[in-house]
PDB file of C-alpha atoms in Angstrom:
ATOM      1  CA  UNK A   1     -26.868  -8.033   1.860  1.00  0.00           C
ATOM      2  CA  UNK A   2     -26.149 -11.365   3.495  1.00  0.00           C
ATOM      3  CA  UNK A   3     -23.689 -10.027   6.080  1.00  0.00           C
ATOM      4  CA  UNK A   4     -20.855  -7.591   6.673  1.00  0.00           C
ATOM      5  CA  UNK A   5     -18.617  -7.744   9.702  1.00  0.00           C
ATOM      6  CA  UNK A   6     -15.264  -6.798  11.148  1.00  0.00           C
ATOM      7  CA  UNK A   7     -13.934  -9.562  13.381  1.00  0.00           C
ATOM      8  CA  UNK A   8     -10.840 -10.850  15.117  1.00  0.00           C
ATOM      9  CA  UNK A   9     -11.755 -14.397  14.082  1.00  0.00           C
ATOM     10  CA  UNK A  10     -10.668 -16.269  10.939  1.00  0.00           C
ATOM     11  CA  UNK A  11     -12.583 -15.232   7.802  1.00  0.00           C
ATOM     12  CA  UNK A  12     -13.056 -17.352   4.669  1.00  0.00           C
ATOM     13  CA  UNK A  13     -14.557 -17.048   1.226  1.00  0.00           C
ATOM     14  CA  UNK A  14     -16.404 -20.323   1.951  1.00  0.00           C
ATOM     15  CA  UNK A  15     -18.502 -18.657   4.667  1.00  0.00           C
ATOM     16  CA  UNK A  16     -19.232 -15.782   2.301  1.00  0.00           C
ATOM     17  CA  UNK A  17     -20.234 -18.140  -0.521  1.00  0.00           C
ATOM     18  CA  UNK A  18     -22.555 -20.053   1.798  1.00  0.00           C
ATOM     19  CA  UNK A  19     -24.226 -16.791   2.822  1.00  0.00           C
ATOM     20  CA  UNK A  20     -24.933 -15.555  -0.723  1.00  0.00           C
ATOM     21  CA  UNK A  21     -25.771 -18.733  -2.664  1.00  0.00           C
ATOM     22  CA  UNK A  22     -29.384 -18.876  -3.760  1.00  0.00           C
ATOM     23  CA  UNK A  23     -31.606 -20.340  -6.481  1.00  0.00           C
ATOM     24  CA  UNK A  24     -31.555 -17.069  -8.437  1.00  0.00           C
ATOM     25  CA  UNK A  25     -27.745 -16.835  -8.598  1.00  0.00           C
ATOM     26  CA  UNK A  26     -26.111 -18.030 -11.778  1.00  0.00           C
ATOM     27  CA  UNK A  27     -22.781 -16.578 -10.646  1.00  0.00           C
ATOM     28  CA  UNK A  28     -20.916 -16.258  -7.370  1.00  0.00           C
ATOM     29  CA  UNK A  29     -17.734 -14.188  -7.491  1.00  0.00           C
ATOM     30  CA  UNK A  30     -15.329 -14.219  -4.566  1.00  0.00           C
ATOM     31  CA  UNK A  31     -12.344 -12.230  -3.394  1.00  0.00           C
ATOM     32  CA  UNK A  32      -9.777 -13.124  -0.765  1.00  0.00           C
ATOM     33  CA  UNK A  33      -7.300 -10.479   0.346  1.00  0.00           C
ATOM     34  CA  UNK A  34      -4.380 -12.586   1.554  1.00  0.00           C
ATOM     35  CA  UNK A  35      -1.410 -11.523   3.673  1.00  0.00           C
ATOM     36  CA  UNK A  36       1.695 -11.755   1.505  1.00  0.00           C
ATOM     37  CA  UNK A  37       5.368 -12.009   2.481  1.00  0.00           C
ATOM     38  CA  UNK A  38       6.443  -8.811   0.710  1.00  0.00           C
ATOM     39  CA  UNK A  39       5.397  -5.240   0.042  1.00  0.00           C
ATOM     40  CA  UNK A  40       7.084  -2.815  -2.342  1.00  0.00           C
ATOM     41  CA  UNK A  41      10.267  -4.870  -2.523  1.00  0.00           C
ATOM     42  CA  UNK A  42      10.621  -5.434   1.227  1.00  0.00           C
ATOM     43  CA  UNK A  43      10.121  -8.739   3.019  1.00  0.00           C
ATOM     44  CA  UNK A  44       7.168  -8.781   5.441  1.00  0.00           C
ATOM     45  CA  UNK A  45       7.431 -10.886   8.607  1.00  0.00           C
ATOM     46  CA  UNK A  46       4.253  -9.877  10.467  1.00  0.00           C
ATOM     47  CA  UNK A  47       1.049  -7.900  10.033  1.00  0.00           C
ATOM     48  CA  UNK A  48      -1.529  -6.384  12.367  1.00  0.00           C
ATOM     49  CA  UNK A  49      -4.876  -4.836  11.388  1.00  0.00           C
ATOM     50  CA  UNK A  50      -6.493  -2.222  13.634  1.00  0.00           C
ATOM     51  CA  UNK A  51     -10.022  -0.871  13.241  1.00  0.00           C
ATOM     52  CA  UNK A  52     -11.743   2.308  14.315  1.00  0.00           C
ATOM     53  CA  UNK A  53     -14.836   1.604  16.459  1.00  0.00           C
ATOM     54  CA  UNK A  54     -17.031   2.607  13.488  1.00  0.00           C
ATOM     55  CA  UNK A  55     -15.393   0.137  11.071  1.00  0.00           C
ATOM     56  CA  UNK A  56     -18.116  -2.511  11.387  1.00  0.00           C
ATOM     57  CA  UNK A  57     -20.887   0.029  10.736  1.00  0.00           C
ATOM     58  CA  UNK A  58     -19.009   1.568   7.808  1.00  0.00           C
ATOM     59  CA  UNK A  59     -18.418  -1.879   6.289  1.00  0.00           C
ATOM     60  CA  UNK A  60     -22.153  -2.636   6.561  1.00  0.00           C
ATOM     61  CA  UNK A  61     -22.918   0.727   4.935  1.00  0.00           C
ATOM     62  CA  UNK A  62     -20.500   0.044   2.059  1.00  0.00           C
ATOM     63  CA  UNK A  63     -21.941  -3.417   1.427  1.00  0.00           C
ATOM     64  CA  UNK A  64     -25.513  -2.062   1.476  1.00  0.00           C
ATOM     65  CA  UNK A  65     -24.612   0.753  -0.935  1.00  0.00           C
ATOM     66  CA  UNK A  66     -22.852  -1.587  -3.371  1.00  0.00           C
ATOM     67  CA  UNK A  67     -25.821  -3.971  -3.275  1.00  0.00           C
ATOM     68  CA  UNK A  68     -28.187  -1.063  -3.975  1.00  0.00           C
ATOM     69  CA  UNK A  69     -26.006   0.136  -6.866  1.00  0.00           C
ATOM     70  CA  UNK A  70     -26.015  -3.379  -8.354  1.00  0.00           C
ATOM     71  CA  UNK A  71     -29.620  -4.623  -8.199  1.00  0.00           C
ATOM     72  CA  UNK A  72     -30.110  -8.349  -7.950  1.00  0.00           C
ATOM     73  CA  UNK A  73     -26.890  -8.983  -6.029  1.00  0.00           C
ATOM     74  CA  UNK A  74     -26.434 -10.584  -2.650  1.00  0.00           C
ATOM     75  CA  UNK A  75     -23.200  -9.655  -0.886  1.00  0.00           C
ATOM     76  CA  UNK A  76     -21.223 -10.934   2.091  1.00  0.00           C
ATOM     77  CA  UNK A  77     -17.982  -9.422   3.372  1.00  0.00           C
ATOM     78  CA  UNK A  78     -15.792 -10.001   6.411  1.00  0.00           C
ATOM     79  CA  UNK A  79     -12.614  -8.149   7.357  1.00  0.00           C
ATOM     80  CA  UNK A  80     -10.284  -9.555   9.971  1.00  0.00           C
ATOM     81  CA  UNK A  81      -8.423  -7.470  12.543  1.00  0.00           C
ATOM     82  CA  UNK A  82      -5.638  -8.326  14.950  1.00  0.00           C
ATOM     83  CA  UNK A  83      -2.424 -10.218  14.309  1.00  0.00           C
ATOM     84  CA  UNK A  84      -2.348 -12.153  11.047  1.00  0.00           C
ATOM     85  CA  UNK A  85       0.247 -14.515   9.624  1.00  0.00           C
ATOM     86  CA  UNK A  86       1.538 -14.725   6.083  1.00  0.00           C
ATOM     87  CA  UNK A  87      -1.151 -16.500   3.927  1.00  0.00           C
ATOM     88  CA  UNK A  88      -4.005 -15.607   6.335  1.00  0.00           C
ATOM     89  CA  UNK A  89      -7.100 -14.087   4.736  1.00  0.00           C
ATOM     90  CA  UNK A  90      -7.601 -10.469   5.812  1.00  0.00           C
ATOM     91  CA  UNK A  91     -10.689  -9.749   3.686  1.00  0.00           C
ATOM     92  CA  UNK A  92     -13.184 -12.269   2.329  1.00  0.00           C
ATOM     93  CA  UNK A  93     -16.090 -11.328   0.055  1.00  0.00           C
ATOM     94  CA  UNK A  94     -18.653 -13.016  -2.151  1.00  0.00           C
ATOM     95  CA  UNK A  95     -21.183 -11.522  -4.554  1.00  0.00           C
ATOM     96  CA  UNK A  96     -24.003 -13.564  -6.054  1.00  0.00           C
ATOM     97  CA  UNK A  97     -26.039 -12.465  -9.057  1.00  0.00           C
ATOM     98  CA  UNK A  98     -28.057 -13.964 -11.867  1.00  0.00           C
ATOM     99  CA  UNK A  99     -25.262 -13.091 -14.293  1.00  0.00           C
ATOM    100  CA  UNK A 100     -21.462 -13.098 -14.009  1.00  0.00           C
ATOM    101  CA  UNK A 101     -20.934  -9.581 -15.372  1.00  0.00           C
ATOM    102  CA  UNK A 102     -22.972  -8.022 -12.604  1.00  0.00           C
ATOM    103  CA  UNK A 103     -21.282 -10.179  -9.968  1.00  0.00           C
ATOM    104  CA  UNK A 104     -17.769  -9.285 -11.179  1.00  0.00           C
ATOM    105  CA  UNK A 105     -18.579  -5.576 -11.450  1.00  0.00           C
ATOM    106  CA  UNK A 106     -20.167  -5.463  -8.001  1.00  0.00           C
ATOM    107  CA  UNK A 107     -17.299  -7.397  -6.412  1.00  0.00           C
ATOM    108  CA  UNK A 108     -14.702  -5.032  -7.902  1.00  0.00           C
ATOM    109  CA  UNK A 109     -16.689  -2.004  -6.705  1.00  0.00           C
ATOM    110  CA  UNK A 110     -17.048  -3.578  -3.264  1.00  0.00           C
ATOM    111  CA  UNK A 111     -13.300  -4.072  -2.819  1.00  0.00           C
ATOM    112  CA  UNK A 112     -12.535  -0.542  -4.020  1.00  0.00           C
ATOM    113  CA  UNK A 113     -15.091   0.989  -1.640  1.00  0.00           C
ATOM    114  CA  UNK A 114     -13.935  -1.097   1.330  1.00  0.00           C
ATOM    115  CA  UNK A 115     -10.352  -0.018   0.723  1.00  0.00           C
ATOM    116  CA  UNK A 116     -11.333   3.647   0.303  1.00  0.00           C
ATOM    117  CA  UNK A 117     -13.830   4.026   3.143  1.00  0.00           C
ATOM    118  CA  UNK A 118     -13.614   1.447   5.904  1.00  0.00           C
ATOM    119  CA  UNK A 119     -11.400   2.762   8.731  1.00  0.00           C
ATOM    120  CA  UNK A 120      -9.061  -0.200   9.045  1.00  0.00           C
ATOM    121  CA  UNK A 121      -5.297   0.183   9.016  1.00  0.00           C
ATOM    122  CA  UNK A 122      -2.482  -2.315   8.842  1.00  0.00           C
ATOM    123  CA  UNK A 123       0.863  -2.174  10.530  1.00  0.00           C
ATOM    124  CA  UNK A 124       3.444  -4.411   8.948  1.00  0.00           C
ATOM    125  CA  UNK A 125       6.856  -5.486  10.141  1.00  0.00           C
ATOM    126  CA  UNK A 126       9.671  -5.952   7.654  1.00  0.00           C
ATOM    127  CA  UNK A 127      12.629  -8.297   7.592  1.00  0.00           C
ATOM    128  CA  UNK A 128      14.968  -5.309   8.095  1.00  0.00           C
ATOM    129  CA  UNK A 129      13.320  -4.525  11.458  1.00  0.00           C
ATOM    130  CA  UNK A 130      11.362  -1.465  10.288  1.00  0.00           C
ATOM    131  CA  UNK A 131       7.589  -1.089  10.475  1.00  0.00           C
ATOM    132  CA  UNK A 132       5.006   0.798   8.440  1.00  0.00           C
ATOM    133  CA  UNK A 133       1.352   1.793   8.827  1.00  0.00           C
ATOM    134  CA  UNK A 134      -0.859   1.517   5.738  1.00  0.00           C
ATOM    135  CA  UNK A 135      -4.524   2.542   5.366  1.00  0.00           C
ATOM    136  CA  UNK A 136      -7.056  -0.207   4.631  1.00  0.00           C
ATOM    137  CA  UNK A 137      -5.733  -3.001   2.408  1.00  0.00           C
ATOM    138  CA  UNK A 138      -3.246  -0.774   0.614  1.00  0.00           C
TER     139      UNK A 138
END
């Protein structure tokens, strides 16, 4: 594991790539979870992520477990909390491996586990004035 953190600062795939690149890696796969302007047919105007105090530790645990399940990978992940704008990156990840198949598989597993286990929730505001809470990156 290169790093895993929950932060209120900007996160980028570039920082994740820089953390996992190494001479052994023939593949680096990235993921950026980006704030979009719609959800289930409704226009989104704002978004706020909130984290349980254990979120950082759980994210580190998830990254370590995914790395262990996919030997030879190096993983970095950062999840942003606080107020985000449309097009901001909420989740940035990178997985490096000797081969692309392992990197893709590990990255997909990483995103699924983060979404399922890390106690981060989003509240989004819609163009019609309503709001909604959603678990993780759902």
